[in-house]
Short mmCIF file of C-alpha atoms in Angstrom, two decimals:
data_model
loop_
_atom_site.label_atom_id
_atom_site.label_comp_id
_atom_site.label_asym_id
_atom_site.label_seq_id
_atom_site.Cartn_x
_atom_site.Cartn_y
_atom_site.Cartn_z
CA VAL A 252 0.22 -4.36 -6.57
CA HIS A 253 3.32 -3.16 -4.78
CA GLU A 254 5.48 -5.90 -6.29
CA ALA A 255 4.09 -5.14 -9.74
CA VAL A 256 4.81 -1.43 -9.31
CA HIS A 257 8.47 -2.46 -9.00
CA TYR A 258 8.15 -4.81 -12.01
CA ARG A 259 8.65 -7.92 -9.85
CA VAL A 260 5.67 -9.96 -11.11
CA SER A 261 6.88 -10.48 -14.68
CA THR A 262 9.80 -9.31 -16.80
CA ARG A 263 7.29 -8.39 -19.51
CA ILE A 264 5.85 -5.02 -18.48
CA TRP A 265 2.48 -5.51 -20.20
CA LEU A 266 2.04 -8.90 -18.50
CA ASN A 267 3.29 -7.57 -15.17
CA ASP A 268 0.67 -4.80 -15.20
CA LEU A 269 -2.11 -7.01 -16.58
CA ILE A 270 -1.69 -9.60 -13.81
CA SER A 271 -1.52 -6.86 -11.19
CA ASP A 272 -4.57 -4.99 -12.49
CA VAL A 273 -6.82 -8.05 -12.83
CA PHE A 274 -5.86 -9.94 -9.68
CA ALA A 275 -4.77 -7.18 -7.29
CA ALA A 276 -5.21 -3.53 -8.27
CA MET A 277 -8.74 -3.34 -9.67
CA PRO A 278 -10.24 -5.49 -6.89
CA ILE A 279 -9.11 -2.76 -4.44
CA LEU A 280 -10.11 0.02 -6.90
CA PHE A 281 -6.50 0.86 -7.85
CA ASP A 282 -4.65 1.05 -11.14
CA THR A 283 -1.10 -0.32 -11.26
CA GLU A 284 0.41 2.40 -13.45
CA MET A 285 -1.20 5.25 -11.53
CA TYR A 286 0.01 3.84 -8.24
CA ARG A 287 3.47 3.36 -9.77
CA GLN A 288 3.68 7.07 -10.65
CA SER A 289 3.02 8.04 -7.05
CA HIS A 290 5.06 5.29 -5.44
CA SER A 291 8.11 6.02 -7.58
CA LYS A 292 8.14 9.59 -6.28
CA HIS A 293 7.78 8.25 -2.74
CA HIS A 294 10.97 6.24 -3.21
CA ARG A 295 12.90 8.97 -4.98
CA TYR A 296 11.90 11.87 -2.73
CA LEU A 297 11.28 10.10 0.59
CA ASN A 298 9.92 12.36 3.36
CA THR A 299 10.22 15.55 1.31
CA ASP A 300 7.72 17.95 -0.25
CA GLN A 301 8.02 15.96 -3.48
CA ASP A 302 6.95 12.72 -1.80
CA PRO A 303 3.15 12.32 -2.39
CA ASP A 304 2.72 10.17 0.73
CA TRP A 305 4.55 12.72 2.88
CA ILE A 306 2.54 15.63 1.47
CA ARG A 307 -0.72 13.81 2.12
CA LYS A 308 0.06 12.78 5.69
CA HIS A 309 2.73 14.70 7.56
CA ASN A 310 0.63 17.76 8.51
CA HIS A 311 -2.63 15.89 9.02
CA PRO A 312 -3.70 15.66 12.71
CA SER A 313 -4.29 11.91 12.50
CA TRP A 314 -0.67 11.31 11.50
CA GLN A 315 0.98 13.16 14.40
CA PHE A 316 2.90 11.04 16.90
CA PRO A 317 3.26 10.13 19.72
CA VAL A 318 -0.47 9.63 20.39
CA SER A 319 -2.06 9.38 23.82
CA LEU A 320 -3.94 6.26 24.85
CA LYS A 321 -7.07 8.40 25.28
CA LYS A 322 -6.91 9.53 21.66
CA ILE A 323 -6.43 5.99 20.45
CA LEU A 324 -9.46 4.80 22.41
CA THR A 325 -11.65 7.66 21.16
CA THR A 326 -10.60 7.80 17.52
CA GLY A 327 -9.72 4.15 16.86
CA PRO A 328 -13.28 2.75 16.89
CA LEU A 329 -14.49 5.60 14.67
CA PHE A 330 -11.77 4.81 12.15
CA VAL A 331 -12.78 1.14 12.10
CA LEU A 332 -16.48 1.93 11.77
CA TRP A 333 -16.30 4.39 8.88
CA GLY A 334 -13.15 6.53 8.83
CA GLY A 335 -11.01 3.79 7.33
CA ALA A 336 -13.51 3.06 4.57
CA ILE A 337 -13.75 6.75 3.67
CA GLU A 338 -9.96 7.10 3.70
CA TRP A 339 -9.45 4.11 1.44
CA LEU A 340 -12.11 5.22 -1.04
CA ASN A 341 -10.38 8.61 -1.16
CA PHE A 342 -7.08 6.85 -1.90
CA ALA A 343 -8.81 4.94 -4.66
CA THR A 344 -9.91 8.15 -6.39
CA PHE A 345 -6.23 9.13 -6.65
CA PHE A 346 -4.94 5.72 -7.74
CA CYS A 347 -7.74 4.54 -10.03
CA GLY A 348 -6.48 6.27 -13.18
CA LEU A 349 -9.67 8.29 -13.74
CA ARG A 350 -8.66 11.62 -12.24
CA PRO A 351 -8.94 14.45 -13.02
CA PHE A 352 -12.60 13.64 -13.59
CA GLN A 353 -13.16 16.75 -15.73
CA THR A 354 -10.92 15.27 -18.42
CA LEU A 355 -12.67 11.93 -18.73
CA HIS A 356 -12.99 12.51 -22.46
CA THR A 357 -9.28 11.79 -23.05
CA LYS A 358 -8.35 8.55 -24.78
CA LYS A 359 -6.28 7.29 -21.85
CA GLN A 360 -9.04 7.84 -19.31
CA LEU A 361 -11.73 6.41 -21.57
CA LEU A 362 -9.57 3.30 -21.83
CA GLN A 363 -9.48 3.16 -18.03
CA VAL A 364 -13.27 3.48 -17.86
CA THR A 365 -13.70 0.71 -20.44
CA LYS A 366 -11.22 -1.57 -18.65
CA ARG A 367 -12.98 -1.08 -15.33
CA PHE A 368 -16.44 -1.51 -16.81
CA LEU A 369 -15.45 -4.84 -18.37
CA PHE A 370 -13.75 -6.03 -15.18
CA PHE A 371 -16.68 -5.25 -12.88
CA ALA A 372 -19.18 -6.50 -15.45
CA VAL A 373 -17.45 -9.89 -15.47
CA ILE A 374 -17.27 -9.97 -11.65
CA GLY A 375 -20.93 -8.97 -11.36
CA SER A 376 -21.98 -11.59 -13.90
CA LEU A 377 -20.07 -14.33 -12.08
CA LEU A 378 -21.56 -13.34 -8.73
CA THR A 379 -25.04 -13.34 -10.23
CA TYR A 380 -24.56 -16.69 -11.99
CA PHE A 381 -23.30 -18.40 -8.83
CA GLN A 382 -25.76 -16.49 -6.59
CA ALA A 383 -22.83 -15.33 -4.50
CA TRP A 384 -23.65 -11.68 -3.81
CA LYS A 385 -24.28 -12.35 -0.11
CA LEU A 386 -20.98 -14.19 0.25
CA PHE A 387 -19.24 -11.39 -1.65
CA ALA A 388 -20.67 -8.78 0.74
CA ILE A 389 -19.75 -10.73 3.87
CA TYR A 390 -16.33 -12.03 2.87
CA TRP A 391 -15.08 -9.27 0.59
CA LEU A 392 -16.86 -5.95 1.07
CA VAL A 393 -16.98 -6.01 4.87
CA PRO A 394 -13.29 -6.95 5.33
CA PHE A 395 -12.24 -4.61 2.52
CA LEU A 396 -13.99 -1.58 3.98
CA PHE A 397 -13.80 -2.20 7.75
CA ILE A 398 -10.75 -4.40 8.44
CA PHE A 399 -8.25 -3.89 5.62
CA PRO A 400 -7.96 -0.08 6.06
CA THR A 401 -7.12 -0.53 9.74
CA PHE A 402 -4.31 -2.97 8.93
CA GLN A 403 -3.11 -0.57 6.22
CA ARG A 404 -3.09 2.34 8.68
CA ILE A 405 -1.04 0.42 11.25
CA ARG A 406 1.38 -0.71 8.54
CA SER A 407 1.79 2.84 7.20
CA ILE A 408 2.53 4.15 10.69
CA ALA A 409 5.13 1.45 11.21
CA GLU A 410 6.83 2.25 7.91
CA HIS A 411 7.47 5.98 8.18
CA PHE A 412 6.17 7.58 11.38
CA GLY A 413 7.45 7.99 14.93
CA LEU A 414 11.00 8.18 13.56
CA SER A 415 13.76 10.72 14.16
CA ARG A 416 14.59 10.94 10.40
CA THR A 417 18.08 12.32 11.02
CA HIS A 418 19.71 10.10 8.36
CA GLU A 419 18.69 7.62 5.70
CA LEU A 420 18.89 4.61 8.02
CA ASN A 421 16.25 5.95 10.43
CA SER A 422 13.85 7.52 7.91
CA THR A 423 11.91 4.27 7.76
CA ARG A 424 12.10 1.05 9.77
CA ASN A 425 12.12 -2.71 9.66
CA VAL A 426 9.72 -4.46 12.02
CA ILE A 427 11.02 -7.91 12.93
CA ALA A 428 7.71 -9.52 13.86
CA PRO A 429 6.50 -13.07 14.59
CA TRP A 430 4.92 -14.85 11.63
CA TYR A 431 1.31 -14.27 12.73
CA GLU A 432 1.81 -10.51 13.10
CA ALA A 433 3.69 -10.30 9.82
CA MET A 434 0.87 -12.19 8.10
CA LEU A 435 -1.72 -9.64 9.24
CA LEU A 436 0.25 -6.39 9.25
CA GLY A 437 3.32 -7.03 7.12
CA PRO A 438 2.47 -9.47 4.33
CA HIS A 439 4.84 -10.00 1.41
CA GLY A 440 7.82 -8.75 3.36
CA VAL A 441 6.64 -5.16 3.70
CA ASN A 442 7.69 -5.22 7.34
CA TYR A 443 11.28 -5.11 5.99
CA HIS A 444 10.57 -1.63 4.75
CA LEU A 445 13.96 -0.08 5.41
CA THR A 446 15.60 -2.87 3.44
CA HIS A 447 13.08 -2.39 0.66
CA HIS A 448 13.80 1.31 0.39
CA PHE A 449 17.51 0.64 -0.02
CA PHE A 450 16.97 -2.10 -2.60
CA PRO A 451 13.50 -1.68 -4.15
CA SER A 452 14.26 -4.06 -7.01
CA VAL A 453 14.67 -7.02 -4.63
CA PRO A 454 11.51 -9.19 -4.54
CA PHE A 455 9.64 -9.48 -1.26
CA PHE A 456 10.63 -13.09 -0.57
CA ARG A 457 14.33 -12.09 -0.55
CA LEU A 458 14.07 -9.12 1.81
CA LYS A 459 14.61 -11.06 5.03
CA SER A 460 17.72 -12.76 3.64
CA LEU A 461 18.98 -9.42 2.36
CA ASN A 462 18.44 -7.78 5.73
CA ASP A 463 20.27 -10.63 7.48
CA LEU A 464 23.19 -10.03 5.11
CA LEU A 465 23.14 -6.28 5.71
CA MET A 466 23.15 -6.86 9.46
CA THR A 467 26.63 -8.37 9.13
CA ASP A 468 27.85 -4.85 8.33
CA ALA A 469 28.75 -3.01 11.55
CA GLY A 470 27.64 0.42 10.31
CA TYR A 471 24.27 -0.80 9.12
CA ARG A 472 23.74 -2.85 12.27
CA ARG A 473 24.49 0.16 14.47
CA LEU A 474 22.37 2.76 12.65
CA ALA A 475 19.50 0.88 10.96
CA HIS A 476 16.17 1.41 12.72
CA GLN A 477 14.85 -2.06 13.43
CA ASN A 478 12.02 -2.80 15.83
CA GLN A 479 12.02 -6.28 17.33
CA ILE A 480 8.54 -7.42 18.40
#
């Protein structure tokens, strides 16, 4: 979804968004265009009162750092058990394209409802035909609600929190991680988040090479916030 938001999936916008919606956004209850509207502001107004991510998080108690080990041990399991699922479903209500719910009579929102109805009807029909509802619950719903949000939370913290934010090179960070950690917490190059914010049009599979190139510049190498795992 993130790559599609930056028009990196296809040069044809309609195809870019269609592929993203069908294979990535709608399965996690998102809508590509709605997420794009928010994410574009995040890039343009990073860590300001016009950044939707900043507004949503920076004053919330759960996004204040540093955090004591005691708080991690007491709040972490609760987040895994239900807090993460609730948080992600709340995100979905913002990025699904159906809000505000009181205006669901508009043509654009009715189109969203129709698109989602058809998508989930097809998925439900396939699961019924192949008698795969149990497998769907075990291998999709459980990870989606109780594992995925935890990985997303850790990734979001790594991207923009616990930083001094005194200049543009330490307002987000790169996390240079081993392949197994990047696979779980930083897939598709999102661990090169500082590099991405400087060059958001660069596709994910080029971010490491781009960062290596940037590191040959003395000023970037001295100031860029990069965490080596």
